[in-house]
PDB file of C-alpha atoms in Angstrom:
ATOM      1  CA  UNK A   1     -46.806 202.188 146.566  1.00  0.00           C
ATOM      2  CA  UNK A   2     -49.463 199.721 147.515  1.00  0.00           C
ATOM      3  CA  UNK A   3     -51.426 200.511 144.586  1.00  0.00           C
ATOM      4  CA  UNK A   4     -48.482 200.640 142.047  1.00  0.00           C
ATOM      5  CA  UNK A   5     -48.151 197.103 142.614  1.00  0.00           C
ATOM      6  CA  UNK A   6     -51.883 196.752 141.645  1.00  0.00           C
ATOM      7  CA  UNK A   7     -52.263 198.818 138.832  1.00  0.00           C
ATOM      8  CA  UNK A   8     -49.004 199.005 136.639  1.00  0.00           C
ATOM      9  CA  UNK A   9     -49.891 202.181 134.773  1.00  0.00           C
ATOM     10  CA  UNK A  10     -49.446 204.055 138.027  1.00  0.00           C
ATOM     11  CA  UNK A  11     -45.706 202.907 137.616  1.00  0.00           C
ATOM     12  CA  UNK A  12     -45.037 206.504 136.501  1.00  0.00           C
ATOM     13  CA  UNK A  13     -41.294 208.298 135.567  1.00  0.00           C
ATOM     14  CA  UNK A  14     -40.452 209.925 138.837  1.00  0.00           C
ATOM     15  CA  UNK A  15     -39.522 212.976 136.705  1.00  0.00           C
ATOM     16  CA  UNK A  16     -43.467 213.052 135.434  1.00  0.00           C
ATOM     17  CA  UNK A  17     -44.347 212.945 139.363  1.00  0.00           C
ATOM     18  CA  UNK A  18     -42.004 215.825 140.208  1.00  0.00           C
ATOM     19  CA  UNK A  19     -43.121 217.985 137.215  1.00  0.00           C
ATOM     20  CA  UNK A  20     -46.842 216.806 138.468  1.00  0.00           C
ATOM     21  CA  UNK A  21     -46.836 217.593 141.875  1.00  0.00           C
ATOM     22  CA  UNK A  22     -45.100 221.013 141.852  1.00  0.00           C
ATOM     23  CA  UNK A  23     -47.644 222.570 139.134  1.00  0.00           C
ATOM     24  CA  UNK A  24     -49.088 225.052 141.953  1.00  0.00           C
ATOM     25  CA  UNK A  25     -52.244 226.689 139.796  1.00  0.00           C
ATOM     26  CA  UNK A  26     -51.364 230.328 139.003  1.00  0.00           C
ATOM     27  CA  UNK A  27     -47.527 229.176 139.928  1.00  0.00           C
ATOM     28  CA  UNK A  28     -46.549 226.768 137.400  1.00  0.00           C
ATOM     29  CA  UNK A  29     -48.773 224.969 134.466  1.00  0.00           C
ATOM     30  CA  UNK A  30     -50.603 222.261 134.737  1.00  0.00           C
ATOM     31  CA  UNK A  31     -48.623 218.947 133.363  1.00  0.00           C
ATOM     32  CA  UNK A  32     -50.025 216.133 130.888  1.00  0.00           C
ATOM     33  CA  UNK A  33     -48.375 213.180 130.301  1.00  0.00           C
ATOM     34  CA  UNK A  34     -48.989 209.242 129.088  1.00  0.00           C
ATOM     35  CA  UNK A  35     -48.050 205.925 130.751  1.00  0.00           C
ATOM     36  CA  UNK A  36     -47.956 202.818 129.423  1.00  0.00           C
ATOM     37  CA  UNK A  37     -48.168 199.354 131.472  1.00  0.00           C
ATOM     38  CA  UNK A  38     -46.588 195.801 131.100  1.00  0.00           C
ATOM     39  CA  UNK A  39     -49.684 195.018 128.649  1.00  0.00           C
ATOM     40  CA  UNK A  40     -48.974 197.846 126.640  1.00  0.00           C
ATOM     41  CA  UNK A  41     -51.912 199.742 127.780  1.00  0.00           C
ATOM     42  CA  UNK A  42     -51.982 203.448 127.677  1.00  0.00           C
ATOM     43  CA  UNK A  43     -53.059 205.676 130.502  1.00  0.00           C
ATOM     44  CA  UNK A  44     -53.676 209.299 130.226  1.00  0.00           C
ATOM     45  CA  UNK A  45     -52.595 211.625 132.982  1.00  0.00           C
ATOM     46  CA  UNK A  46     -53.828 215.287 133.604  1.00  0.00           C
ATOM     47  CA  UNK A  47     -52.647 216.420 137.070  1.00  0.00           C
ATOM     48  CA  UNK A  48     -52.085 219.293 138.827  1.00  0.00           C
ATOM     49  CA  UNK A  49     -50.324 219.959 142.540  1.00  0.00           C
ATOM     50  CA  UNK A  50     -52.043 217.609 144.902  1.00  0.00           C
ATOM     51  CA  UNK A  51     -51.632 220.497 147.244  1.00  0.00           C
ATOM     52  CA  UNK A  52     -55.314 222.144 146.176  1.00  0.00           C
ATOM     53  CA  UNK A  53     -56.627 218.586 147.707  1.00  0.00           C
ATOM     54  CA  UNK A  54     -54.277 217.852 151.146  1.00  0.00           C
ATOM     55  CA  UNK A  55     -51.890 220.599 151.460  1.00  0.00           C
ATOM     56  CA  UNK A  56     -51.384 218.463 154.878  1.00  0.00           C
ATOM     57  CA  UNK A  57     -51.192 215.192 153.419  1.00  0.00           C
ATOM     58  CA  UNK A  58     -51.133 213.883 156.991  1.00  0.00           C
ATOM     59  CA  UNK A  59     -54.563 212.376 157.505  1.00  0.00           C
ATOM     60  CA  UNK A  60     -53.600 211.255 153.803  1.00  0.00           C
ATOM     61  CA  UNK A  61     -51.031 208.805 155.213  1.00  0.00           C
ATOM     62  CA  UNK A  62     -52.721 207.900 157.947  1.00  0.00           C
ATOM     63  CA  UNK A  63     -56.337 206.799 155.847  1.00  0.00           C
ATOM     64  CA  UNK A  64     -53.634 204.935 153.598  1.00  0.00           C
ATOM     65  CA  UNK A  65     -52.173 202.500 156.852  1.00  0.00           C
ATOM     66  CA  UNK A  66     -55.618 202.125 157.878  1.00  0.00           C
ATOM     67  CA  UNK A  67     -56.779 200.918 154.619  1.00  0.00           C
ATOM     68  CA  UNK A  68     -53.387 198.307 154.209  1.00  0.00           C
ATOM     69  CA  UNK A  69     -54.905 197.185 158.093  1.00  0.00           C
ATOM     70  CA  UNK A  70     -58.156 196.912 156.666  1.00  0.00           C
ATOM     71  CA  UNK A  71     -56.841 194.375 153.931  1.00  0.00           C
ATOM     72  CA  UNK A  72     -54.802 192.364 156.265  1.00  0.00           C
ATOM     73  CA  UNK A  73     -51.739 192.898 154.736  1.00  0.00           C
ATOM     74  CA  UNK A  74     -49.086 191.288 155.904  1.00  0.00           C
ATOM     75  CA  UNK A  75     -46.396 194.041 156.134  1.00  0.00           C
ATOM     76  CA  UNK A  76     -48.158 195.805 158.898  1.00  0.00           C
ATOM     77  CA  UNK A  77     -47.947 195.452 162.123  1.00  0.00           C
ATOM     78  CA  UNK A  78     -51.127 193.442 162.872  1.00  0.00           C
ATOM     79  CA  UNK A  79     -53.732 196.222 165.155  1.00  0.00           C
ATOM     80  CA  UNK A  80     -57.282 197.096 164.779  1.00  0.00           C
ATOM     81  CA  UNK A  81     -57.486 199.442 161.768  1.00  0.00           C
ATOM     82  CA  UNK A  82     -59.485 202.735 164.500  1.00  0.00           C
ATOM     83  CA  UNK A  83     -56.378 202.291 166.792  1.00  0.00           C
ATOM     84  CA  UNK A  84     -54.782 205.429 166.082  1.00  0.00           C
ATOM     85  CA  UNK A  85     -53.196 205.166 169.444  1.00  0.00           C
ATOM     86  CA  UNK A  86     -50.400 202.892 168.409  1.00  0.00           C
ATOM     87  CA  UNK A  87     -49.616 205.026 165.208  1.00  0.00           C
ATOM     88  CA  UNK A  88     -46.562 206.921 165.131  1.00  0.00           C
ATOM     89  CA  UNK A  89     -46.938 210.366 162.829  1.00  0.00           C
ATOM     90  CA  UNK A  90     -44.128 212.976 162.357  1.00  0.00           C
ATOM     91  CA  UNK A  91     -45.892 215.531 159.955  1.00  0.00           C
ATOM     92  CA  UNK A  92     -43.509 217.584 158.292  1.00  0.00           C
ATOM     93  CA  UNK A  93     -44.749 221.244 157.054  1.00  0.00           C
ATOM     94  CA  UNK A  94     -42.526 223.368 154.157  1.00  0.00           C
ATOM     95  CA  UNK A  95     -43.516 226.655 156.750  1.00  0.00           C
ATOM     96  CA  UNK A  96     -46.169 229.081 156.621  1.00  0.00           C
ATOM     97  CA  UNK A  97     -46.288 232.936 156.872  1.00  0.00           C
ATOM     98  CA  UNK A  98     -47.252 234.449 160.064  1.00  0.00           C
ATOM     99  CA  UNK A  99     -50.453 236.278 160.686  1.00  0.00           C
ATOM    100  CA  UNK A 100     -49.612 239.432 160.039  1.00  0.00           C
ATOM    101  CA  UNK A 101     -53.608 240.080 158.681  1.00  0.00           C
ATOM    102  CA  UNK A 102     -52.852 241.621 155.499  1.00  0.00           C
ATOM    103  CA  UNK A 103     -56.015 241.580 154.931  1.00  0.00           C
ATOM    104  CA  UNK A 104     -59.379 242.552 156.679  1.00  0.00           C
ATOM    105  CA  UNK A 105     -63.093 242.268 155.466  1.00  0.00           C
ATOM    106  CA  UNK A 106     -63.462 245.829 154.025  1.00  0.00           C
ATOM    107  CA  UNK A 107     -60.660 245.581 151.572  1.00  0.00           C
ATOM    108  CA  UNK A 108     -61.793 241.887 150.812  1.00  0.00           C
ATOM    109  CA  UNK A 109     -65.195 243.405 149.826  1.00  0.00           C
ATOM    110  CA  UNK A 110     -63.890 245.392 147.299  1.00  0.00           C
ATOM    111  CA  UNK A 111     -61.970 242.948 145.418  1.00  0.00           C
ATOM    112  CA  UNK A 112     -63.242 241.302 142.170  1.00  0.00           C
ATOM    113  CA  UNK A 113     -61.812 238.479 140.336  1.00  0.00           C
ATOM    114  CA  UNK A 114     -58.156 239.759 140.155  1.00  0.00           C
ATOM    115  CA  UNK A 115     -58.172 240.993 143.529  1.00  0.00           C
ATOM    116  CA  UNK A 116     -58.768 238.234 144.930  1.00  0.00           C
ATOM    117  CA  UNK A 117     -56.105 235.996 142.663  1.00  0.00           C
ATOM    118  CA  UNK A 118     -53.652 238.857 142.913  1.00  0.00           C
ATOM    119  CA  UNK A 119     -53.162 241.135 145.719  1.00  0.00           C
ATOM    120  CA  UNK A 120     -49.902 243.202 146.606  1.00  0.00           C
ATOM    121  CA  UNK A 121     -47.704 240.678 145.393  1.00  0.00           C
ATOM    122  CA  UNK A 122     -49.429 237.830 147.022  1.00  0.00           C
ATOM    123  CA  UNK A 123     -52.291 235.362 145.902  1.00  0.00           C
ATOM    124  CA  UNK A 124     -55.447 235.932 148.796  1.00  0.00           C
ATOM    125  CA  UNK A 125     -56.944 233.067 147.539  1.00  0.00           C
ATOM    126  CA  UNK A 126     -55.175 230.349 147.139  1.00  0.00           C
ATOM    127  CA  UNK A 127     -53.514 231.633 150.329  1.00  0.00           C
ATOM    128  CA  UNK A 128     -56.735 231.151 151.827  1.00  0.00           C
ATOM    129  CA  UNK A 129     -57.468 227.736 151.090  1.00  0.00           C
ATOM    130  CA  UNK A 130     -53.972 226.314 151.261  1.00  0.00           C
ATOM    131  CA  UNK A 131     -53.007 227.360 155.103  1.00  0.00           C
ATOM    132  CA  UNK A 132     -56.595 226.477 155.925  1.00  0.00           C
ATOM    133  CA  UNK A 133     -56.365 223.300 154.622  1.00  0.00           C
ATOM    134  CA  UNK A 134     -53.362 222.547 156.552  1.00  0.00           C
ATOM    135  CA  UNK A 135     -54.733 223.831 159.749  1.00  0.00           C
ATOM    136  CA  UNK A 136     -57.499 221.709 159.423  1.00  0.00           C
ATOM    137  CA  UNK A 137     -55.755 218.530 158.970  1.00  0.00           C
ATOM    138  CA  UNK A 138     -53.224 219.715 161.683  1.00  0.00           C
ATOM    139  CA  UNK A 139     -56.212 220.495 164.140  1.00  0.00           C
ATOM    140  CA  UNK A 140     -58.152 217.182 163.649  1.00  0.00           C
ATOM    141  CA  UNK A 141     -55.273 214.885 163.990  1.00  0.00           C
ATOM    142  CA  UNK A 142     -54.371 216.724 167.404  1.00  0.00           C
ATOM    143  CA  UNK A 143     -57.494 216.206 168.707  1.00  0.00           C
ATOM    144  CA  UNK A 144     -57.760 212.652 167.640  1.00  0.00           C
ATOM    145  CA  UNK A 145     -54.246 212.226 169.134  1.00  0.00           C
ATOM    146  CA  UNK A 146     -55.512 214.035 172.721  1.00  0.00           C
ATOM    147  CA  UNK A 147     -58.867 212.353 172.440  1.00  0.00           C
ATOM    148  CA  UNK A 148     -57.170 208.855 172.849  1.00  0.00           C
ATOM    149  CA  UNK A 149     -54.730 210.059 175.415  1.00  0.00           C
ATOM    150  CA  UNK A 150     -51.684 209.580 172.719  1.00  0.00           C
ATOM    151  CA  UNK A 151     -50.983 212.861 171.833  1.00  0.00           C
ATOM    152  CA  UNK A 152     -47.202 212.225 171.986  1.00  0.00           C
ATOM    153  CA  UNK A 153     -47.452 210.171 169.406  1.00  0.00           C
ATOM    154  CA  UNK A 154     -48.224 212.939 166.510  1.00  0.00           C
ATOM    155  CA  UNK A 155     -45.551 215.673 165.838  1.00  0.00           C
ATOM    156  CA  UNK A 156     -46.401 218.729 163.489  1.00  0.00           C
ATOM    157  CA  UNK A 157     -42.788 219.873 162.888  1.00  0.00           C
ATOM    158  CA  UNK A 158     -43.955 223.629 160.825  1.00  0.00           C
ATOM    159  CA  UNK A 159     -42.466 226.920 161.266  1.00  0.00           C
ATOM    160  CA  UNK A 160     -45.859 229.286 160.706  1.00  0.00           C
ATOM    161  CA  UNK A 161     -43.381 232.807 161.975  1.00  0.00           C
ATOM    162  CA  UNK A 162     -42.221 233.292 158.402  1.00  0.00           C
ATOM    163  CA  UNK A 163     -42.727 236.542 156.504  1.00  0.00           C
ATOM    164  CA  UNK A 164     -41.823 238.214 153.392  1.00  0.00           C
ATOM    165  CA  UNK A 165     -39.640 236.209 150.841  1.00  0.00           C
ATOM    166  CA  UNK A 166     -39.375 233.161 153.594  1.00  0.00           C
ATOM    167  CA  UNK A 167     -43.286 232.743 153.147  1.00  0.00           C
ATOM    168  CA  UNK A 168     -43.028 232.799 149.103  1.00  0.00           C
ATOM    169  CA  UNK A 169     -42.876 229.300 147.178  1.00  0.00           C
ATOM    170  CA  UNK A 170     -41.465 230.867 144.377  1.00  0.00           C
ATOM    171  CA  UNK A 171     -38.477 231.906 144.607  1.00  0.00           C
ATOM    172  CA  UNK A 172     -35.561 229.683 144.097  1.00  0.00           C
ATOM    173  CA  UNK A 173     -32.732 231.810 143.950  1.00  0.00           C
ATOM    174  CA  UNK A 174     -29.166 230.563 146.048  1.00  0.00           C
ATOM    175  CA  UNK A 175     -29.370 233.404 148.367  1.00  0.00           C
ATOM    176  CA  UNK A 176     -33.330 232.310 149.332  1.00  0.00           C
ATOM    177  CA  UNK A 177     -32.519 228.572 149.519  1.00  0.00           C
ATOM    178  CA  UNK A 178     -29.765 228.953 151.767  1.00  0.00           C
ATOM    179  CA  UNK A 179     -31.680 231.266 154.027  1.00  0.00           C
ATOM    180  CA  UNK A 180     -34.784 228.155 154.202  1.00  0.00           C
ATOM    181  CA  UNK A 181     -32.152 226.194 155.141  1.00  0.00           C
ATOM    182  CA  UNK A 182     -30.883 227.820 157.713  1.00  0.00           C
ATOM    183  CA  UNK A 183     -34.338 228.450 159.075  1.00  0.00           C
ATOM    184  CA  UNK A 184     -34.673 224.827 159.179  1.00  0.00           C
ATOM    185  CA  UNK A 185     -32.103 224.259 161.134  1.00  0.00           C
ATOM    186  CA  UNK A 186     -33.058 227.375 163.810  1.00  0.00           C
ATOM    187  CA  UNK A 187     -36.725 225.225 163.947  1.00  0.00           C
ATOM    188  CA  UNK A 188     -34.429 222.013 164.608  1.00  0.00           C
ATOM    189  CA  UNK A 189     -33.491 224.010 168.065  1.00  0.00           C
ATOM    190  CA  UNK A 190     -37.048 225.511 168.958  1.00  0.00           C
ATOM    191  CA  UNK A 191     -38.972 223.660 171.955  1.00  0.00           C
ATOM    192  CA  UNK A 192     -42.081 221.141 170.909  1.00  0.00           C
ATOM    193  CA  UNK A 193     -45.024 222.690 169.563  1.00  0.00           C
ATOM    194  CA  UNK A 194     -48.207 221.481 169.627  1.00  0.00           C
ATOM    195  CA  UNK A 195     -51.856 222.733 168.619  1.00  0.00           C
ATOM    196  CA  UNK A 196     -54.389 224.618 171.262  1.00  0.00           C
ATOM    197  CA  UNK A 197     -57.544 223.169 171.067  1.00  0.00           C
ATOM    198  CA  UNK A 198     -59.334 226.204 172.915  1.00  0.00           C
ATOM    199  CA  UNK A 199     -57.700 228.356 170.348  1.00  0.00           C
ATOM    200  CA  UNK A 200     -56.307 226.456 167.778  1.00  0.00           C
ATOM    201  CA  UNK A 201     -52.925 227.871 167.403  1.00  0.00           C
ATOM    202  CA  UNK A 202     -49.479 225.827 168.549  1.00  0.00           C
ATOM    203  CA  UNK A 203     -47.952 226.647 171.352  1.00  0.00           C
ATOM    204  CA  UNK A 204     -44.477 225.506 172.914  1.00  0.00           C
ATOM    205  CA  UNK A 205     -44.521 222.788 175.255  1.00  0.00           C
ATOM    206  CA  UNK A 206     -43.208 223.419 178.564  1.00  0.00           C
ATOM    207  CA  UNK A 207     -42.342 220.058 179.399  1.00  0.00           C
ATOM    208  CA  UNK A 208     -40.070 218.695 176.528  1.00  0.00           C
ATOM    209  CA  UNK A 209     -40.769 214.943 175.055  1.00  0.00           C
ATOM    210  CA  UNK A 210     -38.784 212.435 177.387  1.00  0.00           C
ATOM    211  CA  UNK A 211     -36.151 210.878 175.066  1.00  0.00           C
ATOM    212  CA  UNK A 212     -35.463 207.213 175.976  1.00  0.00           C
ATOM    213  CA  UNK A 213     -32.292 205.466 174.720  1.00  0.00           C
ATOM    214  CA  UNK A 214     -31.203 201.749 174.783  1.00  0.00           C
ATOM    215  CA  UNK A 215     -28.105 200.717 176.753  1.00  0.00           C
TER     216      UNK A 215
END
């Protein structure tokens, strides 16, 4: 938003965004469109989903505060720009399929090309570098959080126990949608999770987060 105000041509049609953002190579094509600014300049756009960059756009947000801080800006709360511990991140995931290790290293080493785009009904590759991607971001934040003795203050809300059709991004028929959202709300009732370091899986908290309320 920051940036918008700098540079009008980024002023895009929330419907470009949308199309933009969702074109998932090998899901849905990649989108082109033009903008045009106050001056009447013209700005070329070729995007695809920002997911193949920060499929955990997390450390995203939190590189975008710290660069406001960095500027002095005046809408944020003034703090030294390294001072994660007095930042407040609820990460929000869209679920991930369980590891149900579908696939091993000897049927791996026979795919080519196609076997690894296409496998079974599933896409090994850009499975591969999408969860990892989000573990990654997921795992550094938690031990940045720990590391500063703030770890309450970052909350990965993700449900990684789907399988099947639950784990697909595809398919947006009624009878799927309603059964996300009802998963979403089963997750709303699930104990705190948060990420191992020895291991690097979540695991529930056994000690809830204290919830304080004003009089």
């Amino acid at each position: 938003m920051m940036q918008v105000k700098k540079d009008h041509y980024l002023d895009a049609r929330l419907s470009d965004i949308c199309i933009s953002t969702s074109a998932a190579p090998t899901y849905l094509p990649a989108y082109h469109f033009m903008n045009q600014d106050d001056e009447g300049n013209v700005r070329e756009f070729n995007l695809i989903d920002g997911g193949v960059a920060a499929n955990n756009p997390a450390l995203v947000a939190i590189s975008q505060v710290t660069k406001q801080i960095f500027a002095e800006n005046p809408d944020f709360f003034p703090t030294k720009p390294m001072d994660y511990g007095r930042f407040l991140v609820i990460s929000i995931g869209t679920g991930s399929s369980k590891g149900e290790q579908k696939y091993n290293a000897n049927m791996a080493s026979k795919w080519g090309v196609l076997g690894w785009l296409l496998h079974g009904g599933s896409t090994p590759l850009v499975d591969v570098f999408t969860q990892a991607s989000a573990d990654m971001v997921d795992f550094h934040i938690s031990v940045v959080f720990q590391a500063l003795h703030s770890e309450e203050n970052y909350v990965r809300i993700q449900d990684d126990t789907l399988t099947g059709t639950d784990a697909s991004v595809d398919i947006s028929t009624k009878e799927n949608l309603d059964k996300l959202v009802k998963i979403g709300e089963h997750l709303l009732k699930k104990p705190v999770s948060r990420v191992n370091l020895e291991t690097g899986l979540s695991q529930r908290r056994l000690k809830m987060v204290a919830q304080t309320r004003r009089p």
